Amino acid sequence: MSKQTIVISGINMKDGGIFTILDNCLQKISHYIENKDIKVIALVHDTSKFKYPNIDYLEFPEAKKSWFKRLYYEYFYFKKLSKKIHPDIWFSLHDVSPDVIAKKRFVYCHHPTVFYKATYKDWKFDYKVGVFSILYKYLFQINIKKNRAIFVQQHWIKNEFEKLYNINNVIVCQPEFVSISNPNKIVLDDSKIHFFYPLIARSFKNVECIADAIKLLPDSIKSSLQVHLTFDKGDSNYADFIIANYPLKQFNFIGKLSRIEVFGYYEAMDCLLFPSKLETWGLPLSEAKAFGKPILAANLPYAKETVGDYDKVSFFDTENPKQLAQMITDFVNKTIQFQGNKYTFETKNQLNDWNAIFDFIFKK
């Protein structure tokens, strides 16, 4: 049997949740191909971030510098590269279907802005959110029907894709929780209740909802809590806006964290806050659940599907800080009655981990 070659492309997956997807994928396939006639070539932004064996890495440090670079790679350079390496499978992990030559092609779509109506705030603080909410609808469409399958993270996205692009080969692949051994030990002030919100500071992350909720709290509750946010001054226009306009003692801006540091906070925190208005999954919800921690999350379809069956969760209106303030008060006072959540989707044709995805991709 001749060796199969798969290209896994993630040249713009540099940080945040999209980096986690790429990192988990490469970690899992590194083990999956042991004792198999499979060659893996990973196209990444920075090879120094990956040490997984059994994988050949190609670095594209220019990919994030501009959209012109990204489009050049996807629709021009990768065709030349595919002619050179003759892949059996091309697996694009970042939304677009490149112009390549391969026996089988797959794309993993996880960019949520195609389903998002950008607000004035989005255009003001991060115009890319507005641009992407328009542009991605058309970028997704290019070459999409040339894929053997299109992978998405949730059922509501599958339904939208099928209607939007008139396709019937969309498969739901829920992101698999991949644990990290020996996370950094984080020591927090044990006299306070600690809330954690891991995020990249973008306008749709809705930090204002937390800030406005804190302003409504009685002083006895305010003095009892701290909210740890993973951004700092200079990270983005939105980060600077939040820091300048909400100088709250309860906010602890801890900056960007490594994965082992994030997992250290999951262990140390008391509760996850997740008011984001826009996600295709929301990995912190899965991760907090895996740690068995309480969750206060946006009352939106993505959050409910991500959380799945879980007792220690309640959902709040992202435009109603008063509702969140009451939940925070009840949590601090230990009187909260969690709403809980149940998974309501058919899972028969759903792929639930990376190995199932690889089985499907390599299937003859």
Short mmCIF file of C-alpha atoms in Angstrom, two decimals:
data_model
loop_
_atom_site.label_atom_id
_atom_site.label_comp_id
_atom_site.label_asym_id
_atom_site.label_seq_id
_atom_site.Cartn_x
_atom_site.Cartn_y
_atom_site.Cartn_z
CA MET A 1 0.00 0.00 0.00
CA SER A 2 1.45 3.38 -0.96
CA LYS A 3 1.76 6.05 1.68
CA GLN A 4 -1.01 8.65 1.74
CA THR A 5 -0.03 12.31 2.06
CA ILE A 6 -2.27 14.78 3.83
CA VAL A 7 -1.74 18.53 3.98
CA ILE A 8 -3.24 20.25 7.00
CA SER A 9 -3.36 23.99 6.40
CA GLY A 10 -3.65 26.50 9.23
CA ILE A 11 -1.40 29.37 8.17
CA ASN A 12 -3.46 32.11 9.85
CA MET A 13 -4.25 30.22 13.08
CA LYS A 14 -1.92 32.16 15.31
CA ASP A 15 -3.71 32.66 18.63
CA GLY A 16 -6.94 32.29 20.56
CA GLY A 17 -9.51 29.60 19.86
CA ILE A 18 -8.43 29.05 16.27
CA PHE A 19 -4.88 28.28 17.39
CA THR A 20 -6.31 25.76 19.86
CA ILE A 21 -8.13 24.01 17.00
CA LEU A 22 -4.91 23.71 14.98
CA ASP A 23 -2.85 22.69 18.01
CA ASN A 24 -5.32 20.00 19.06
CA CYS A 25 -5.60 18.70 15.49
CA LEU A 26 -1.84 18.31 15.10
CA GLN A 27 -1.44 16.82 18.56
CA LYS A 28 -4.07 14.18 17.79
CA ILE A 29 -2.96 13.31 14.26
CA SER A 30 0.62 12.92 15.44
CA HIS A 31 -0.57 9.94 17.51
CA TYR A 32 -3.19 8.78 15.01
CA ILE A 33 -0.68 8.10 12.23
CA GLU A 34 1.68 6.00 14.34
CA ASN A 35 2.21 2.66 12.54
CA LYS A 36 0.18 3.90 9.56
CA ASP A 37 1.36 4.67 6.01
CA ILE A 38 0.43 8.33 6.27
CA LYS A 39 2.59 11.39 5.77
CA VAL A 40 1.42 14.65 7.36
CA ILE A 41 2.53 18.07 6.13
CA ALA A 42 1.33 20.95 8.34
CA LEU A 43 1.27 24.51 6.99
CA VAL A 44 1.53 26.84 9.98
CA HIS A 45 2.31 30.44 10.84
CA ASP A 46 5.16 29.67 13.26
CA THR A 47 6.83 26.26 13.43
CA SER A 48 8.38 27.00 16.85
CA LYS A 49 4.95 26.55 18.47
CA PHE A 50 4.69 22.88 17.49
CA LYS A 51 6.81 19.99 18.68
CA TYR A 52 4.56 17.07 17.76
CA PRO A 53 6.45 14.19 16.09
CA ASN A 54 5.58 12.42 12.83
CA ILE A 55 4.73 15.72 11.13
CA ASP A 56 6.62 17.79 8.53
CA TYR A 57 6.10 21.52 9.11
CA LEU A 58 6.16 24.33 6.57
CA GLU A 59 6.17 27.89 7.93
CA PHE A 60 4.27 30.89 6.52
CA PRO A 61 5.11 33.86 8.77
CA GLU A 62 3.78 36.36 6.23
CA ALA A 63 0.29 34.90 6.17
CA LYS A 64 -1.16 37.18 8.86
CA LYS A 65 0.43 40.39 7.62
CA SER A 66 -2.35 41.19 5.18
CA TRP A 67 -5.37 39.69 3.51
CA PHE A 68 -3.64 40.04 0.17
CA LYS A 69 -0.95 37.64 1.43
CA ARG A 70 -3.54 35.21 2.72
CA LEU A 71 -5.49 35.22 -0.53
CA TYR A 72 -2.29 34.84 -2.53
CA TYR A 73 -1.39 31.71 -0.61
CA GLU A 74 -4.89 30.20 -0.76
CA TYR A 75 -5.68 30.82 -4.42
CA PHE A 76 -2.29 30.98 -6.15
CA TYR A 77 0.70 29.65 -4.21
CA PHE A 78 -1.01 26.57 -2.76
CA LYS A 79 -1.89 25.32 -6.24
CA LYS A 80 1.82 25.35 -7.12
CA LEU A 81 2.64 23.71 -3.79
CA SER A 82 0.06 20.98 -4.35
CA LYS A 83 1.56 20.22 -7.77
CA LYS A 84 4.95 19.85 -6.10
CA ILE A 85 4.02 17.60 -3.16
CA HIS A 86 1.09 15.69 -4.79
CA PRO A 87 -1.13 15.35 -1.70
CA ASP A 88 -3.84 12.73 -1.57
CA ILE A 89 -5.80 14.89 0.87
CA TRP A 90 -5.88 18.64 1.46
CA PHE A 91 -7.52 19.62 4.75
CA SER A 92 -8.00 23.37 5.16
CA LEU A 93 -8.62 24.13 8.82
CA HIS A 94 -9.44 27.80 8.37
CA ASP A 95 -12.71 28.36 6.55
CA VAL A 96 -11.70 28.90 2.92
CA SER A 97 -11.44 26.24 0.23
CA PRO A 98 -8.13 26.88 -1.56
CA ASP A 99 -7.42 26.29 -5.22
CA VAL A 100 -5.34 23.09 -5.01
CA ILE A 101 -4.91 19.75 -6.73
CA ALA A 102 -5.64 16.81 -4.45
CA LYS A 103 -7.66 13.59 -4.67
CA LYS A 104 -9.82 14.61 -1.73
CA ARG A 105 -10.42 18.03 -0.26
CA PHE A 106 -11.97 19.01 3.05
CA VAL A 107 -12.57 22.31 4.79
CA TYR A 108 -13.23 23.10 8.45
CA CYS A 109 -15.40 26.23 8.80
CA HIS A 110 -15.41 27.96 12.16
CA HIS A 111 -15.52 31.70 11.46
CA PRO A 112 -18.81 32.98 12.93
CA THR A 113 -19.11 36.46 11.43
CA VAL A 114 -20.95 35.22 8.33
CA PHE A 115 -24.00 34.87 10.60
CA TYR A 116 -23.43 38.11 12.49
CA LYS A 117 -24.88 41.56 11.86
CA ALA A 118 -22.11 43.97 12.78
CA THR A 119 -23.03 46.87 15.05
CA TYR A 120 -21.69 50.42 15.17
CA LYS A 121 -19.45 49.33 18.05
CA ASP A 122 -17.94 46.57 15.91
CA TRP A 123 -17.14 48.96 13.07
CA LYS A 124 -15.72 51.49 15.53
CA PHE A 125 -13.39 49.22 17.47
CA ASP A 126 -12.65 46.43 15.03
CA TYR A 127 -13.72 47.21 11.47
CA LYS A 128 -12.55 43.73 10.43
CA VAL A 129 -15.57 42.25 12.20
CA GLY A 130 -17.80 44.35 9.95
CA VAL A 131 -15.78 43.56 6.84
CA PHE A 132 -15.69 39.85 7.62
CA SER A 133 -19.43 39.74 8.29
CA ILE A 134 -19.84 40.76 4.65
CA LEU A 135 -16.76 39.21 3.04
CA TYR A 136 -16.82 35.73 4.57
CA LYS A 137 -20.16 34.89 3.03
CA TYR A 138 -18.48 35.07 -0.38
CA LEU A 139 -15.10 33.61 0.63
CA PHE A 140 -16.80 30.51 2.04
CA GLN A 141 -18.57 30.09 -1.29
CA ILE A 142 -15.40 29.94 -3.44
CA ASN A 143 -14.61 26.28 -4.27
CA ILE A 144 -16.89 25.05 -1.46
CA LYS A 145 -18.57 22.46 -3.70
CA LYS A 146 -15.19 20.94 -4.59
CA ASN A 147 -14.83 19.60 -1.05
CA ARG A 148 -15.63 15.99 -0.21
CA ALA A 149 -17.11 17.34 3.04
CA ILE A 150 -17.46 20.61 4.91
CA PHE A 151 -16.92 20.33 8.67
CA VAL A 152 -18.65 22.75 11.05
CA GLN A 153 -18.79 22.84 14.82
CA GLN A 154 -22.52 23.09 15.55
CA HIS A 155 -25.86 21.95 14.19
CA TRP A 156 -27.30 25.43 13.79
CA ILE A 157 -24.33 26.33 11.56
CA LYS A 158 -24.84 23.15 9.51
CA ASN A 159 -28.45 24.14 8.87
CA GLU A 160 -27.44 27.66 7.85
CA PHE A 161 -24.67 26.42 5.51
CA GLU A 162 -26.98 23.98 3.76
CA LYS A 163 -29.50 26.74 3.08
CA LEU A 164 -26.96 29.44 2.20
CA TYR A 165 -24.84 27.40 -0.23
CA ASN A 166 -27.30 24.72 -1.38
CA ILE A 167 -25.07 21.85 -0.26
CA ASN A 168 -25.76 18.56 1.52
CA ASN A 169 -22.31 17.39 2.62
CA VAL A 170 -21.96 19.42 5.83
CA ILE A 171 -20.89 17.37 8.85
CA VAL A 172 -21.00 18.48 12.47
CA CYS A 173 -17.70 17.91 14.26
CA GLN A 174 -17.76 19.11 17.81
CA PRO A 175 -14.37 20.32 19.06
CA GLU A 176 -12.82 17.74 21.30
CA PHE A 177 -11.60 18.79 24.72
CA VAL A 178 -7.87 18.04 24.82
CA SER A 179 -6.45 18.24 28.31
CA ILE A 180 -3.03 19.54 29.25
CA SER A 181 -0.98 17.71 31.86
CA ASN A 182 0.58 19.74 34.64
CA PRO A 183 -1.04 23.15 34.04
CA ASN A 184 0.62 26.11 35.72
CA LYS A 185 -0.46 26.44 39.34
CA ILE A 186 -2.25 29.75 39.79
CA VAL A 187 -2.61 31.09 43.34
CA LEU A 188 -5.55 33.45 43.85
CA ASP A 189 -6.67 35.46 46.87
CA ASP A 190 -8.78 32.99 48.82
CA SER A 191 -10.73 35.80 50.48
CA LYS A 192 -12.48 36.57 47.17
CA ILE A 193 -14.71 34.82 44.64
CA HIS A 194 -12.88 34.59 41.32
CA PHE A 195 -14.56 34.81 37.93
CA PHE A 196 -12.59 34.10 34.76
CA TYR A 197 -13.21 35.18 31.17
CA PRO A 198 -10.52 34.01 28.71
CA LEU A 199 -10.82 36.02 25.50
CA ILE A 200 -9.11 37.93 22.75
CA ALA A 201 -10.31 41.53 23.13
CA ARG A 202 -12.77 42.02 20.28
CA SER A 203 -15.93 44.08 20.30
CA PHE A 204 -18.37 41.16 20.15
CA LYS A 205 -16.85 39.64 23.30
CA ASN A 206 -19.18 42.00 25.19
CA VAL A 207 -17.04 42.78 28.25
CA GLU A 208 -19.29 45.82 28.85
CA CYS A 209 -22.05 43.49 30.02
CA ILE A 210 -19.84 42.29 32.88
CA ALA A 211 -18.71 45.83 33.68
CA ASP A 212 -22.25 47.20 33.72
CA ALA A 213 -23.37 44.28 35.89
CA ILE A 214 -20.60 44.97 38.41
CA LYS A 215 -21.69 48.61 38.64
CA LEU A 216 -25.13 47.42 39.74
CA LEU A 217 -23.83 45.22 42.56
CA PRO A 218 -24.08 46.24 46.21
CA ASP A 219 -20.74 47.17 47.79
CA SER A 220 -20.68 43.99 49.88
CA ILE A 221 -20.71 41.89 46.70
CA LYS A 222 -18.31 44.14 44.79
CA SER A 223 -15.69 43.81 47.52
CA SER A 224 -16.02 40.02 47.45
CA LEU A 225 -15.15 39.31 43.84
CA GLN A 226 -12.52 39.64 41.15
CA VAL A 227 -12.88 39.13 37.39
CA HIS A 228 -9.77 37.98 35.51
CA LEU A 229 -9.65 39.01 31.83
CA THR A 230 -7.00 37.80 29.41
CA PHE A 231 -6.10 41.05 27.71
CA ASP A 232 -4.21 44.22 28.58
CA LYS A 233 -3.63 47.74 27.34
CA GLY A 234 -2.46 47.88 23.75
CA ASP A 235 -3.91 44.53 22.70
CA SER A 236 -6.60 46.17 20.55
CA ASN A 237 -8.69 49.32 20.26
CA TYR A 238 -11.45 47.52 22.10
CA ALA A 239 -9.07 46.51 24.92
CA ASP A 240 -7.99 50.12 25.32
CA PHE A 241 -11.63 51.27 25.35
CA ILE A 242 -12.59 48.82 28.10
CA ILE A 243 -9.56 49.66 30.25
CA ALA A 244 -10.08 53.43 29.86
CA ASN A 245 -13.85 53.45 30.36
CA TYR A 246 -14.26 50.77 33.02
CA PRO A 247 -11.54 51.35 35.64
CA LEU A 248 -13.13 48.87 38.03
CA LYS A 249 -11.24 47.51 41.01
CA GLN A 250 -12.87 44.17 40.31
CA PHE A 251 -11.18 43.83 36.89
CA ASN A 252 -7.81 42.14 36.73
CA PHE A 253 -6.31 42.52 33.24
CA ILE A 254 -3.82 39.67 33.10
CA GLY A 255 -2.86 39.82 29.42
CA LYS A 256 -2.50 36.94 27.00
CA LEU A 257 -1.88 33.54 28.57
CA SER A 258 -0.37 30.31 27.34
CA ARG A 259 -2.57 27.23 27.26
CA ILE A 260 -1.02 25.84 30.44
CA GLU A 261 -1.66 29.17 32.19
CA VAL A 262 -5.29 29.22 31.02
CA PHE A 263 -5.78 25.71 32.37
CA GLY A 264 -4.19 26.84 35.64
CA TYR A 265 -6.88 29.53 35.92
CA TYR A 266 -9.61 26.98 35.22
CA GLU A 267 -8.38 24.98 38.18
CA ALA A 268 -8.12 28.02 40.45
CA MET A 269 -11.26 29.98 39.44
CA ASP A 270 -14.69 29.72 41.00
CA CYS A 271 -16.83 30.44 37.94
CA LEU A 272 -16.57 31.10 34.20
CA LEU A 273 -18.21 34.23 32.78
CA PHE A 274 -18.96 34.05 29.06
CA PRO A 275 -21.04 36.96 27.66
CA SER A 276 -19.74 36.72 24.07
CA LYS A 277 -22.33 37.54 21.39
CA LEU A 278 -20.57 35.63 18.64
CA GLU A 279 -18.93 32.18 18.62
CA THR A 280 -19.13 29.08 16.49
CA TRP A 281 -18.24 27.02 19.52
CA GLY A 282 -16.83 28.83 22.55
CA LEU A 283 -14.01 26.57 23.75
CA PRO A 284 -13.86 28.03 27.29
CA LEU A 285 -17.36 26.66 27.84
CA SER A 286 -16.17 23.13 27.03
CA GLU A 287 -13.01 23.57 29.06
CA ALA A 288 -14.73 24.96 32.16
CA LYS A 289 -17.25 22.12 31.95
CA ALA A 290 -14.41 19.58 31.75
CA PHE A 291 -13.06 21.05 35.01
CA GLY A 292 -16.52 20.76 36.57
CA LYS A 293 -16.70 24.52 37.19
CA PRO A 294 -19.89 26.65 37.30
CA ILE A 295 -20.69 28.70 34.20
CA LEU A 296 -22.67 31.90 33.59
CA ALA A 297 -23.05 32.20 29.82
CA ALA A 298 -24.81 34.15 27.09
CA ASN A 299 -28.34 32.98 26.38
CA LEU A 300 -27.55 32.19 22.74
CA PRO A 301 -27.79 29.01 20.62
CA TYR A 302 -24.01 28.50 20.34
CA ALA A 303 -23.60 28.52 24.14
CA LYS A 304 -26.41 26.06 24.80
CA GLU A 305 -25.18 23.63 22.15
CA THR A 306 -21.59 23.90 23.41
CA VAL A 307 -22.44 23.39 27.06
CA GLY A 308 -24.62 20.36 26.28
CA ASP A 309 -25.79 18.31 29.25
CA TYR A 310 -24.63 20.16 32.34
CA ASP A 311 -26.19 21.07 35.67
CA LYS A 312 -23.95 23.92 36.84
CA VAL A 313 -24.83 26.53 34.20
CA SER A 314 -27.18 29.49 33.90
CA PHE A 315 -27.78 31.72 30.89
CA PHE A 316 -28.32 35.49 30.77
CA ASP A 317 -29.45 38.00 28.16
CA THR A 318 -26.34 39.62 26.66
CA GLU A 319 -28.14 42.99 26.66
CA ASN A 320 -29.33 42.73 30.27
CA PRO A 321 -26.53 43.44 32.79
CA LYS A 322 -29.14 43.59 35.56
CA GLN A 323 -29.89 39.92 35.02
CA LEU A 324 -26.19 39.05 35.13
CA ALA A 325 -25.74 41.18 38.26
CA GLN A 326 -28.40 39.14 40.03
CA MET A 327 -26.73 35.87 39.00
CA ILE A 328 -23.35 37.12 40.24
CA THR A 329 -24.93 38.20 43.53
CA ASP A 330 -26.59 34.83 43.99
CA PHE A 331 -23.36 33.03 43.13
CA VAL A 332 -21.30 35.04 45.63
CA ASN A 333 -23.98 34.51 48.29
CA LYS A 334 -24.10 30.79 47.43
CA THR A 335 -27.84 30.99 46.83
CA ILE A 336 -27.80 30.50 43.06
CA GLN A 337 -30.17 27.95 41.55
CA PHE A 338 -28.56 26.91 38.27
CA GLN A 339 -30.88 26.54 35.28
CA GLY A 340 -28.95 23.58 33.90
CA ASN A 341 -28.93 22.57 30.25
CA LYS A 342 -29.76 19.54 28.09
CA TYR A 343 -28.41 18.58 24.66
CA THR A 344 -31.29 18.41 22.17
CA PHE A 345 -29.69 17.47 18.83
CA GLU A 346 -29.53 14.18 16.94
CA THR A 347 -25.97 12.84 17.25
CA LYS A 348 -26.17 9.82 14.91
CA ASN A 349 -24.21 11.46 12.07
CA GLN A 350 -22.05 13.65 14.28
CA LEU A 351 -18.27 13.23 14.64
CA ASN A 352 -17.28 13.75 18.25
CA ASP A 353 -13.50 13.72 18.29
CA TRP A 354 -10.45 14.19 16.06
CA ASN A 355 -9.92 10.46 15.57
CA ALA A 356 -13.44 10.16 14.16
CA ILE A 357 -12.68 13.03 11.77
CA PHE A 358 -9.44 11.37 10.66
CA ASP A 359 -11.22 8.02 10.18
CA PHE A 360 -13.72 9.79 7.93
CA ILE A 361 -11.04 11.67 5.96
CA PHE A 362 -8.86 8.62 5.33
CA LYS A 363 -11.78 6.34 4.54
CA LYS A 364 -11.35 4.78 1.09
#
